[in-house]
Coordinates of C-alpha atoms and ligand atoms in Angstrom, one line a residue:
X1 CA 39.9 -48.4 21.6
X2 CA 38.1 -51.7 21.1
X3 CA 35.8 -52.6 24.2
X4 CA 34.7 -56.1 23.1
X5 CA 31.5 -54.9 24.2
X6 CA 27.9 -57.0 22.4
X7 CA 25.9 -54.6 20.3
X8 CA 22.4 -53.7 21.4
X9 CA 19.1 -54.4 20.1
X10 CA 18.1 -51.6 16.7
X11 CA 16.5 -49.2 18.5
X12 CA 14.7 -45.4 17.4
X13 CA 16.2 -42.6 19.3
X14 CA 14.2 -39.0 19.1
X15 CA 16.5 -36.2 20.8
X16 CA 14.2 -33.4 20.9
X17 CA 16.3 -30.2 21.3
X18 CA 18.5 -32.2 18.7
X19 CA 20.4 -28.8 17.4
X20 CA 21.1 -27.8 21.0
X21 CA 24.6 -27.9 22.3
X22 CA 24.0 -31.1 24.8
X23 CA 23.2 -33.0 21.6
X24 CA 25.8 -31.9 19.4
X25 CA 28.2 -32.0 21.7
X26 CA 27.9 -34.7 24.2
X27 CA 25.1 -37.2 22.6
X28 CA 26.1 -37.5 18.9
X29 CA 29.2 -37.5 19.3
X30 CA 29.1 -40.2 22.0
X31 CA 26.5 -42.3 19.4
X32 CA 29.2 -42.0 17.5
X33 CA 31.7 -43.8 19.0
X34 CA 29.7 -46.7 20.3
X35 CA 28.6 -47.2 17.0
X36 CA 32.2 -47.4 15.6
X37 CA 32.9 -49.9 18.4
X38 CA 30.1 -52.0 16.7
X39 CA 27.7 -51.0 19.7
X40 CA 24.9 -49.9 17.3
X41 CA 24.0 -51.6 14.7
X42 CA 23.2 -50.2 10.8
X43 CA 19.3 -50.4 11.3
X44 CA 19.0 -48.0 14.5
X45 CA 17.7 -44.7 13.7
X46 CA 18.6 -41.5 15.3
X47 CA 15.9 -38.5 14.7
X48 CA 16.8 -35.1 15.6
X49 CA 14.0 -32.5 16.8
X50 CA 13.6 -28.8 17.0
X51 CA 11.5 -26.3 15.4
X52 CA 14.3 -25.1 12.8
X53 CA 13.0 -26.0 9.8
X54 CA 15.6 -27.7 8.1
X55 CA 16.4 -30.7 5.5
X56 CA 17.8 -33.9 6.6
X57 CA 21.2 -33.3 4.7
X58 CA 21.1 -29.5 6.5
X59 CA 21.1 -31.8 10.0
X60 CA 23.9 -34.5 9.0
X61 CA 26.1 -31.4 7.9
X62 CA 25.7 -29.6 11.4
X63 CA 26.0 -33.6 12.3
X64 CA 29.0 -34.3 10.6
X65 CA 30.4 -30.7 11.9
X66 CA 29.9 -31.7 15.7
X67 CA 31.8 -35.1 14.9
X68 CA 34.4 -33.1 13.6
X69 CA 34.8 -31.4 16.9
X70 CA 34.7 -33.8 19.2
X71 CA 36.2 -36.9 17.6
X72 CA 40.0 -36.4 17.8
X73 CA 41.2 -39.6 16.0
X74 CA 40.3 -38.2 12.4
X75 CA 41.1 -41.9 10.8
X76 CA 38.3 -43.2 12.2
X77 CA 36.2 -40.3 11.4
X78 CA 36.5 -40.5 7.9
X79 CA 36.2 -44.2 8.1
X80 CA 32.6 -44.1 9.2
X81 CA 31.4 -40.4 9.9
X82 CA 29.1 -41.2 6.5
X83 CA 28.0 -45.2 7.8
X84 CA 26.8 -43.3 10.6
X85 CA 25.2 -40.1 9.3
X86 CA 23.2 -42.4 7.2
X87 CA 21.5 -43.6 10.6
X88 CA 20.4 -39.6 11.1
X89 CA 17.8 -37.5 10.3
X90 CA 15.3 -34.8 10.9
X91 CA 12.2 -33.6 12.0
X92 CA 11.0 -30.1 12.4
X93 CA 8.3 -29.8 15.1
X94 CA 7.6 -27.0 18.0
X95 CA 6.9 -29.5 21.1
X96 CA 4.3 -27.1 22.2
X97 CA 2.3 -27.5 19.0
X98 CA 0.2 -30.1 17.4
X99 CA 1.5 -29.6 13.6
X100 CA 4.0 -32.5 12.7
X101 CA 3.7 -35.3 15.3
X102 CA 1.5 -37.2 13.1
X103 CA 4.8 -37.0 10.7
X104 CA 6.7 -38.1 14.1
X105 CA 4.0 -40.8 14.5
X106 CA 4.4 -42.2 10.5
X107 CA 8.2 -42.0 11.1
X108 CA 8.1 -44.1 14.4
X109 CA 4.9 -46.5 13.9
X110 CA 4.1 -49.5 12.9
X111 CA 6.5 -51.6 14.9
X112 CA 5.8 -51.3 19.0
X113 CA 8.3 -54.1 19.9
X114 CA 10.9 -51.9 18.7
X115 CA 12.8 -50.0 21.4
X116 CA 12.2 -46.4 21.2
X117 CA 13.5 -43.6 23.2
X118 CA 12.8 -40.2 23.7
X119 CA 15.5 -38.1 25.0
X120 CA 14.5 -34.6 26.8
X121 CA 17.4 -32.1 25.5
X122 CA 14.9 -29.2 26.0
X123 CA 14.0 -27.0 28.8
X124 CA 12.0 -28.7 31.1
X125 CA 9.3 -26.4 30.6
X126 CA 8.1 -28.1 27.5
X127 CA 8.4 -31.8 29.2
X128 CA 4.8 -31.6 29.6
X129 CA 4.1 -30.5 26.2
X130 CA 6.5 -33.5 24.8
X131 CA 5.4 -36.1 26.7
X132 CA 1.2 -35.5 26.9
X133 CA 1.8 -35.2 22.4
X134 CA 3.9 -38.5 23.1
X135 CA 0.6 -40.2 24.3
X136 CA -2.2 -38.8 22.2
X137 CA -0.2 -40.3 19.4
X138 CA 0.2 -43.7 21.3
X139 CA 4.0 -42.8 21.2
X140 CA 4.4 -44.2 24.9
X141 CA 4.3 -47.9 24.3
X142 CA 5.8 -50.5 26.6
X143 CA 9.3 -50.6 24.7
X144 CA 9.3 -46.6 24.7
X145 CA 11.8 -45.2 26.8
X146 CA 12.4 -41.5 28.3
X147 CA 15.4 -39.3 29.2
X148 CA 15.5 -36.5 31.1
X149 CA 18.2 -34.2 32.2
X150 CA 18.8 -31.9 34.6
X151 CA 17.6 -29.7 36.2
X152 CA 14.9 -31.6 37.6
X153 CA 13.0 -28.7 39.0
X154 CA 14.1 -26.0 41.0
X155 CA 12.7 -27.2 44.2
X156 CA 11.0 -29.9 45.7
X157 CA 7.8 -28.8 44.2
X158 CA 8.6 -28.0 40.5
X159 CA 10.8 -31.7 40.8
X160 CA 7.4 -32.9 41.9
X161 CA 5.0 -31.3 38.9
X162 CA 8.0 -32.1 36.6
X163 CA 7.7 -35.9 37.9
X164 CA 4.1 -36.0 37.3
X165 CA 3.6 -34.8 34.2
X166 CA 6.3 -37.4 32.8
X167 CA 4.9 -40.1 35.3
X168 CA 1.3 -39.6 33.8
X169 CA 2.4 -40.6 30.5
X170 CA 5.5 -43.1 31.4
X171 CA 5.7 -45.8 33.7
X172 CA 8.6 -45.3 36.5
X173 CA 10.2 -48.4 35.1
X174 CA 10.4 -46.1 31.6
X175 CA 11.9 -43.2 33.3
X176 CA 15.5 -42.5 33.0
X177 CA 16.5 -39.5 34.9
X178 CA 20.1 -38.5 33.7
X179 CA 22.9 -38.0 36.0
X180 CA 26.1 -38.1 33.8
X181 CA 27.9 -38.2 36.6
X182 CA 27.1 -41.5 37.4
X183 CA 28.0 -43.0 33.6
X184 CA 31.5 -41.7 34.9
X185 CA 34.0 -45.0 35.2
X186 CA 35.2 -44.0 38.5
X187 CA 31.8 -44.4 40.2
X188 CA 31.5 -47.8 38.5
X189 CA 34.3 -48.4 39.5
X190 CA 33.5 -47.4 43.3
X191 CA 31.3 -50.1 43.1
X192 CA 33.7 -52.7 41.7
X193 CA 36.7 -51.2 44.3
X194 CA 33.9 -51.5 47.5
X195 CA 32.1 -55.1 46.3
X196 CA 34.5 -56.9 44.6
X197 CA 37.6 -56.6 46.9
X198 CA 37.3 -58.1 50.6
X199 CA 39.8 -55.2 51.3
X200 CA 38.2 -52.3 51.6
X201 CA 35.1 -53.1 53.1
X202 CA 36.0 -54.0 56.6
X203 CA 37.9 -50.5 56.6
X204 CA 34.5 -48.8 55.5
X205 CA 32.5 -47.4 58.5
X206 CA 33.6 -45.1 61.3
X207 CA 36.0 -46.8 63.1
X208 CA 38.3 -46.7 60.3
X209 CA 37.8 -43.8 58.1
X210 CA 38.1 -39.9 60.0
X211 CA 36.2 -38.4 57.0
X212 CA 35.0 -38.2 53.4
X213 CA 35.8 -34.8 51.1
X214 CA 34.1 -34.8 47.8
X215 CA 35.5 -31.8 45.4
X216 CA 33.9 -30.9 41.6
X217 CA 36.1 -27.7 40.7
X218 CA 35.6 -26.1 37.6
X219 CA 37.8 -23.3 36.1
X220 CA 35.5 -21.8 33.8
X221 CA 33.2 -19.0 34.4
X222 CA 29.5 -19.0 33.6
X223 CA 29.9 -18.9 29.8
X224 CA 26.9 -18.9 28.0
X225 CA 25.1 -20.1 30.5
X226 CA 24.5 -17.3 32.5
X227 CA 20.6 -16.1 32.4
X228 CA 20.3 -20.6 33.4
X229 CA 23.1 -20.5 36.2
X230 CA 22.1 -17.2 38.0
X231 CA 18.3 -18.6 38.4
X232 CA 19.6 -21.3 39.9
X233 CA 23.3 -21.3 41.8
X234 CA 26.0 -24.1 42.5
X235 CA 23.6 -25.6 44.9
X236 CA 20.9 -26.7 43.1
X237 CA 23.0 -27.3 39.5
X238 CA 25.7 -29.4 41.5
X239 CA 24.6 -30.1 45.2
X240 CA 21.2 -31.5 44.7
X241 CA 22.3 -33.7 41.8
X242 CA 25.7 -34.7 41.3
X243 CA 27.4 -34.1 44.9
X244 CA 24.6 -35.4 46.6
X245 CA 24.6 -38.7 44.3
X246 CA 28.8 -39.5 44.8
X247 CA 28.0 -39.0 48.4
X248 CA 25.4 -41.5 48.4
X249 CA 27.5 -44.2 46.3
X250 CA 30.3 -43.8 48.8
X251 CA 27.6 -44.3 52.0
X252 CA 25.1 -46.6 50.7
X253 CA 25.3 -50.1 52.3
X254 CA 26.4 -53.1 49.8
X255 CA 22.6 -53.4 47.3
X256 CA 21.8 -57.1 47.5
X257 CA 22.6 -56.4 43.9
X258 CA 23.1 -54.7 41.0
X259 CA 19.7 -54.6 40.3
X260 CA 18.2 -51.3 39.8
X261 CA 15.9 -51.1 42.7
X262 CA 18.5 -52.5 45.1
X263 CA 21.3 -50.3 44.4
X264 CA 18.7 -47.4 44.4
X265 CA 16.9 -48.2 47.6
X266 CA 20.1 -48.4 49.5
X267 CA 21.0 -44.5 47.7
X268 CA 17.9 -43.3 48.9
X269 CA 17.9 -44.6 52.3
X270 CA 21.3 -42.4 52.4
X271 CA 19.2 -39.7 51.5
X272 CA 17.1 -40.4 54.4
X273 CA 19.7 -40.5 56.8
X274 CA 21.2 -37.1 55.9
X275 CA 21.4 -35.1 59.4
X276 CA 18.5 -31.4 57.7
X277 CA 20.7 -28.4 57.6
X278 CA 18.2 -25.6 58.3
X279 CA 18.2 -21.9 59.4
X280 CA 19.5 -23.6 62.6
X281 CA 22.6 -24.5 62.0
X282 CA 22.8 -23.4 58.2
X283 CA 25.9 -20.9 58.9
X284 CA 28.4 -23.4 60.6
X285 CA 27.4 -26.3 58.4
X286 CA 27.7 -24.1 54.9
X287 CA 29.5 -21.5 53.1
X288 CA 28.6 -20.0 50.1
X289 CA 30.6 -17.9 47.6
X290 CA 30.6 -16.0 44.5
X291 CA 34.0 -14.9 42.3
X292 CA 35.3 -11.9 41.8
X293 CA 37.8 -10.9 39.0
X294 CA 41.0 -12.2 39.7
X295 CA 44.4 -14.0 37.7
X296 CA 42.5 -17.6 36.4
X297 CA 43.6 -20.0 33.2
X298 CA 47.4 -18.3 32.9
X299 CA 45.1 -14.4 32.4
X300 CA 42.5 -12.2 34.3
X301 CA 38.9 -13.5 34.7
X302 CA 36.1 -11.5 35.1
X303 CA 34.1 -11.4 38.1
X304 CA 30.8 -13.4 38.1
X305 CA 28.4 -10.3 37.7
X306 CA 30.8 -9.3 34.9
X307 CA 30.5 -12.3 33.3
X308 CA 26.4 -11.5 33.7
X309 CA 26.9 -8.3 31.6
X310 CA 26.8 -6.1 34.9
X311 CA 24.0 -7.7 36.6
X312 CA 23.6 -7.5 40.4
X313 CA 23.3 -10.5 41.9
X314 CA 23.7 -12.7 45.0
X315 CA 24.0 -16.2 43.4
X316 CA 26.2 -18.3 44.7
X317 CA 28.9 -19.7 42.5
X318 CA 30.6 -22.0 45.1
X319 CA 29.4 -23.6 47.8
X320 CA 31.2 -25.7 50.7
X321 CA 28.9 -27.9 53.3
X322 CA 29.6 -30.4 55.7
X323 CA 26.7 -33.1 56.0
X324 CA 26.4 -36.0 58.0
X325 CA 25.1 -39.3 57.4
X326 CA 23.0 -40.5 60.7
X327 CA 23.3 -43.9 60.8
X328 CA 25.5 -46.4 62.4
X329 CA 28.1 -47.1 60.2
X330 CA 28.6 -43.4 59.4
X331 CA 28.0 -41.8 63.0
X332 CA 30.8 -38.9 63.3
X333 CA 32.0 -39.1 59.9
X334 CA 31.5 -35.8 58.0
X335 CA 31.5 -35.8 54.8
X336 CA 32.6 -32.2 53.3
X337 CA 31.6 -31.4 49.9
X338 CA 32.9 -28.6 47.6
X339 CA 32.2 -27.0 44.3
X340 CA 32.5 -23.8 42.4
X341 CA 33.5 -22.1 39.3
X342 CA 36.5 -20.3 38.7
X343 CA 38.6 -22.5 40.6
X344 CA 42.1 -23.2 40.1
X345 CA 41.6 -26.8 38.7
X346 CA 39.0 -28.8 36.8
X347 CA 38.7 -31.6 38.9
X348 CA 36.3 -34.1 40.6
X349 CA 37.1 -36.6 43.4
X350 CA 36.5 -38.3 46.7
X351 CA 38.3 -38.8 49.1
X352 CA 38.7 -41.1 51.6
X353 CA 40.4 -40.0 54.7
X354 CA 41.5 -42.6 56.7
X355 CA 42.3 -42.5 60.8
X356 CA 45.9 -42.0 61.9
X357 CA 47.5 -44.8 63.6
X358 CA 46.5 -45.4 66.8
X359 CA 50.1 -45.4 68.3
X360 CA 53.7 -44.6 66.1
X361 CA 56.9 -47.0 66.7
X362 CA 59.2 -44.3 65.1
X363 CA 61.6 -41.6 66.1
X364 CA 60.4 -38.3 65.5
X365 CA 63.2 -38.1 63.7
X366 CA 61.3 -40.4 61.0
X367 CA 59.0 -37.8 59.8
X368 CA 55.5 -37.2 60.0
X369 CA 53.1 -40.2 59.5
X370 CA 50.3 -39.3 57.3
X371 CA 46.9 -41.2 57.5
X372 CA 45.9 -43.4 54.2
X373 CA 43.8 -41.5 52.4
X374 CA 41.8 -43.3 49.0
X375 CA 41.5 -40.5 46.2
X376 CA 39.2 -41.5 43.7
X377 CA 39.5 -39.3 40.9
X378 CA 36.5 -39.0 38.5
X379 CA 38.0 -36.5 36.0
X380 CA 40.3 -35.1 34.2
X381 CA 42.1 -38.5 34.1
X382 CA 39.9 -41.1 35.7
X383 CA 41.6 -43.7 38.3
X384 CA 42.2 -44.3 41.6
X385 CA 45.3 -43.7 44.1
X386 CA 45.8 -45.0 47.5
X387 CA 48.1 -43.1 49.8
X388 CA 50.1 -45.2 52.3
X389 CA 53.6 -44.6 54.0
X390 CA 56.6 -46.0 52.7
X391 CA 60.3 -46.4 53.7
X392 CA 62.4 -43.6 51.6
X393 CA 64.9 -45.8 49.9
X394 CA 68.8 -46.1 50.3
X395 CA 70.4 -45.7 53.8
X396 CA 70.3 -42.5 56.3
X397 CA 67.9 -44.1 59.2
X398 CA 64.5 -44.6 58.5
X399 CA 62.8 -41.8 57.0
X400 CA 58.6 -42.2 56.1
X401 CA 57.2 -40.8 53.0
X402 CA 53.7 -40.8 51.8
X403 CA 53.6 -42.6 48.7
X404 CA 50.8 -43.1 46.0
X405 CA 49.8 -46.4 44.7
X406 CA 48.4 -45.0 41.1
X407 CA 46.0 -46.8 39.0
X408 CA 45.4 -44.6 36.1
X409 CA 42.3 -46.4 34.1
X410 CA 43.3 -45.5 30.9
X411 CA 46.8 -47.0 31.6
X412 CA 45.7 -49.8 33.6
X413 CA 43.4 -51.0 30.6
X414 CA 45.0 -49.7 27.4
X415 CA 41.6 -48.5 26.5
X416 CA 40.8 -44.7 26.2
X417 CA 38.0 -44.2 29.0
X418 CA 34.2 -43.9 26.9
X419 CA 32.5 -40.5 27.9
X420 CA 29.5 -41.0 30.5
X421 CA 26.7 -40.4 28.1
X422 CA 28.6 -43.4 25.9
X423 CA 27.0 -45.6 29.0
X424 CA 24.2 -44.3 30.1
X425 CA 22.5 -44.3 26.3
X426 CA 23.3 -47.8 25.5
X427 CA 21.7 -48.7 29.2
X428 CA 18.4 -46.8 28.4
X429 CA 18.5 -49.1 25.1
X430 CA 18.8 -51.7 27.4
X431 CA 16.0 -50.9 30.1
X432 CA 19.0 -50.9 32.8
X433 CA 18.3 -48.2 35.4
X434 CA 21.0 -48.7 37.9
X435 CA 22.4 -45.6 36.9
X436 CA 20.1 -43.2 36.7
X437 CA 18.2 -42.0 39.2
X438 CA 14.3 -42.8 40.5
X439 CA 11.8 -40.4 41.3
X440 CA 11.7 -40.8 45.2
X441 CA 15.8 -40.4 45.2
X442 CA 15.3 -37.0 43.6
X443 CA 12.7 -36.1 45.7
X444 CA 14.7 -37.0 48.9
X445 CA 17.6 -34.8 47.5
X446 CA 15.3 -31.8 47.3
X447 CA 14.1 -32.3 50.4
X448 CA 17.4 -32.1 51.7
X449 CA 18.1 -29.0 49.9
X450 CA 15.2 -26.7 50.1
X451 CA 15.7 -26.3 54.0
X452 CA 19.2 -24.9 53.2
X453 CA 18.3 -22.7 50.4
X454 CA 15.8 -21.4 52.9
X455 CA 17.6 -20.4 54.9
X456 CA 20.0 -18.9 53.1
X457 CA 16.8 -16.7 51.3
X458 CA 16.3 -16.3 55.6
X459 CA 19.3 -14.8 56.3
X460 CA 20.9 -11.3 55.9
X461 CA 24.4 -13.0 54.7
X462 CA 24.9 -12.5 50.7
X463 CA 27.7 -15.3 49.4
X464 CA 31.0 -14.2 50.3
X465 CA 33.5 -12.9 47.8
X466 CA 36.7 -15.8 46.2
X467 CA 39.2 -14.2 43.9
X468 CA 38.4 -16.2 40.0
X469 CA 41.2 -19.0 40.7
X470 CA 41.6 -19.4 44.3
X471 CA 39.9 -22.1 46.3
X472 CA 36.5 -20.1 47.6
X473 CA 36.5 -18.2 50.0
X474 CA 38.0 -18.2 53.3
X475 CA 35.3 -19.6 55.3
X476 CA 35.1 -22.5 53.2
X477 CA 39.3 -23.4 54.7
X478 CA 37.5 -22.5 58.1
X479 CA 34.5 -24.7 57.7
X480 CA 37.1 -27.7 57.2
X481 CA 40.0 -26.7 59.8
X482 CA 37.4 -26.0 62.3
X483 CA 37.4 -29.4 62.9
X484 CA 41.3 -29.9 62.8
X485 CA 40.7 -31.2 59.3
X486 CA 42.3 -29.6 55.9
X487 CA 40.6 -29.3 52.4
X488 CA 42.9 -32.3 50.4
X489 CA 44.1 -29.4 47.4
X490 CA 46.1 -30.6 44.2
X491 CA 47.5 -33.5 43.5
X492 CA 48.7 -34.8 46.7
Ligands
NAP501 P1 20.1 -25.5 24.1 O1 21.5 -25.5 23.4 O2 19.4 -24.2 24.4 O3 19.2 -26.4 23.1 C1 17.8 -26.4 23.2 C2 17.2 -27.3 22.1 O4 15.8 -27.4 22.3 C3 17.5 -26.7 20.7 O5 17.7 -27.8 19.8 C4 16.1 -26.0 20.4 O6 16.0 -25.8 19.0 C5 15.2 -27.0 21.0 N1 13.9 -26.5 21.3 C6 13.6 -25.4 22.1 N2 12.2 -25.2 22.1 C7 11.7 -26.2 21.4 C8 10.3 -26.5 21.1 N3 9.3 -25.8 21.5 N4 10.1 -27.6 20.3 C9 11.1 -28.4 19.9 N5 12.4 -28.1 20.2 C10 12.7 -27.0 20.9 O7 20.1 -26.4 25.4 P2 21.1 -27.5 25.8 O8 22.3 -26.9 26.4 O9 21.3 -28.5 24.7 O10 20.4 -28.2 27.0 C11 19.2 -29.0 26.8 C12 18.8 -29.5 28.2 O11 19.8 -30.3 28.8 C13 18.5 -28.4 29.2 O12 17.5 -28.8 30.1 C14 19.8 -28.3 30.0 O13 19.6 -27.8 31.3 C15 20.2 -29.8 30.0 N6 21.6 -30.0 30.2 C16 22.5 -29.5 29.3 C17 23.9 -29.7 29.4 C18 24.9 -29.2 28.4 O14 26.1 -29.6 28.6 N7 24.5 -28.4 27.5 C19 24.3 -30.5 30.5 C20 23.4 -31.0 31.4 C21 22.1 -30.7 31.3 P3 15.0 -24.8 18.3 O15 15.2 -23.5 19.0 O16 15.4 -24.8 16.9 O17 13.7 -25.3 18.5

């Protein structure tokens, strides 16, 4: 599991929300295993925040109790769960009061070269609180650093407010707006597949590719999640962010670099070029579901208002939407994008559809000669496989088959593939933004956005009903086959 990679610079990270399930499931645990890979050195400190009031060995239990969970290879947990709890601790504070920071302060001080960074695992409604305490005790030095998750508001104006109150205490440059998505190997590796191959790039533009499908299927429900997810809907937790982002890394014209601002200007001039879905055309270019109880995971799963204790409500759960990037390299492509819950797969990918050929040399009697489609496959097993036709082996006449080329990462490299948040927190230690996202990008993904939820709010039309386990619901197939075109579904 050995990545060869340097370590970084000893750094302070404060996760405030430090008991909540993002850090003790996702961020510890992937601290953890970057610091038994020799990432992180013995003299970084990692300082939990909440208002439980709580000793330090109270947090490295509930710590060492996460690890447990998440860390299958138990050999190396024993090894060095206890080097690494020792780099933990504690501090009970309410973010929205002044008692304790100048305990926060103590704890921090003294050193301002030091990289220190302040990750958001809260509601965003105490941002604000956090960051404005962050400044009156001069917390927001040149080396600090700041992490926020999603949801970046709820609309192009609370994405706005949210983006000023951090932006009054933090320079943009010290801004790091999570999108996990984009820590995920397969989107780094979009960039390695599209700008360090001469193969693929010729082939990238209109002439050569019919479309672009991009899929994130869940199979789970709501969960606990509920009271979050029905305020908001699979449009605004997945669309704005995490759809919208993939799409823009698949469109964006080659960055200069891999500088930060390069690779983001060229996202957000995708952004830009996004053809507005509005009340105008909102019910041809989108479909929007919600499940109903039906046979899911090998049982029965309830139906989304069950799963919201018997609340009414007209949330969508899934949504399906067919945007188009206006430019010319892209004119006529549409790129169809897909998500729900209570599908019948977890799964995320693109795909590349590729045009047929322009004229076939074979009998009928050859078979049918599928087009090349590209399927990059973010999870459950990361990799990448390219579709082509193929002779079927032995004799009987020439029969065609479509045939995968596989490249399975974890395979191809012998290593086990790091978790996104593995990345993406050693790059805030390092001040590299590529992958996260800039103010103006989020902005221009709102923008985008509101229009639709508009007019969904507009229109009479409640989200139409998908069994749990099925695909959506009809209209989504109908949105795609419309245009002669078929979702790509399973591994095919
Ligand atoms: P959570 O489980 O509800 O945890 C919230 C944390 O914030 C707890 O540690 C809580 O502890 C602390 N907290 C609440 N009010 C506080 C205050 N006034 N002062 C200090 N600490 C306070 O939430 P989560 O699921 O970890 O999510 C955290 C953020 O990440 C949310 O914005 C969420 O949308 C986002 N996110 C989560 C996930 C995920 O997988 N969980 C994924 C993507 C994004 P106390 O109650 O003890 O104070």
């Amino acid at each position: 599991m050995t990545t060869h990679a340097k370590p970084v610079e000893a750094f302070d990270l404060v996760i405030f929300g430090g008991t909540g399930d993002l850090a003790m499931r996702k961020l510890l645990p992937a601290l953890f295993r970057r610091f038994v890979d020799g990432q992180i050195t013995d003299d970084s400190r990692i300082i939990g925040v909440a208002r439980e009031d709580q000793t330090y060995a109270n947090y490295r239990e509930r710590v060492a109790e996460a690890l447990d969970k998440a860390i299958h290879d138990k050999e190396c947990l024993d090894k060095s769960r206890d080097a690494f709890l020792a780099l933990v601790g504690y501090r009970p504070l309410d973010a929205t009061k002044d008692d304790g920071w100048n305990d926060l302060e103590t704890l921090l001080g003294g050193n301002d070269e030091r990289v220190r960074m302040f990750y958001l695992s809260t509601s965003p409604k105490i941002f604000v609180d956090i960051c404005q305490r962050l400044r009156q005790h001069n917390l927001n030095g040149g080396n600090s650093r700041v992490v926020i998750e999603k949801p970046i508001g709820h609309d192009l104006a609370s994405a706005k407010s949210i983006n000023d109150a951090v932006g009054d205490v933090f320079d943009e440059s010290q801004i790091f707006r999570i999108d996990h998505y984009l820590g995920k190997e397969t989107v780094q590796n979009l960039l390695a597949l599209r700008f360090a191959n001469a193969l693929f790039e010729p082939l990238w533009n209109a002439a050569h590719i019919d479309h672009v499908q991009i899929t994130v299927g869940e199979t789970v429900g709501v969960e606990q999640r509920g009271p979050y997810y029905d305020n908001a809907g699979a449009l605004r937790d997945m669309v704005q962010n995490h759809l919208l982002q993939l799409l823009c890394m698949v469109a964006m014209e080659p960055p200069a670099s891999l500088e930060s601002d390069a690779v983001r200007d060229e996202k957000l001039k995708v952004l830009h070029t996004l053809k507005p879905i509005n009340a105008d055309n909102a019910s041809q270019m989108t479909v929007r579901g919600q499940y109903r109880a039906g046979a899911a995971n090998g049982g029965s799963a309830p139906s989304y208002q069950e799963d919201l204790g018997g609340k009414e409500s007209t949330t969508e759960t899934f949504v399906a939407l067919k945007a188009e990037v206006c430019n010319w390299r892209w004119a006529g492509v549409p790129f169809y994008l897909r998500t729900g819950k209570r599908l019948p797969q977890r799964v995320s990918e693109i795909i590349i559809h590729f045009r047929d050929i322009p004229y076939s040399i074979f009998s009928a009697g050859s078979g049918t000669i599928n087009a090349n489609k590209l399927v990059l496959r973010l999870q459950p097993d990361e990799g990448v496989k390219l579709w082509l036709m193929a002779k079927y082996p032995g004799p009987g006449g020439l029969r065609l088959q479509s045939v995968p080329l596989d490249m399975s990462f974890a395979e191809a490299f012998g290593v086990q593939q790091p978790d996104a948040y593995e990345r993406l927190l050693l790059d805030v230690v390092r001040g590299n933004l590529t992958l996260f996202m800039r103010r103006d990008e989020v902005e221009a993904a709102w923008r985008w956005i509101d229009p639709i939820l508009a007019a969904w709010e507009s229109g009479n039309d409640t989200p139409k009903s998908y069994s749990a386990g099925t695909w959506g619901p009809s209209a989504s197939v109908a949105l795609i086959e419309r245009d002669g075109r078929t979702w790509h579904d399973g591994d095919e």
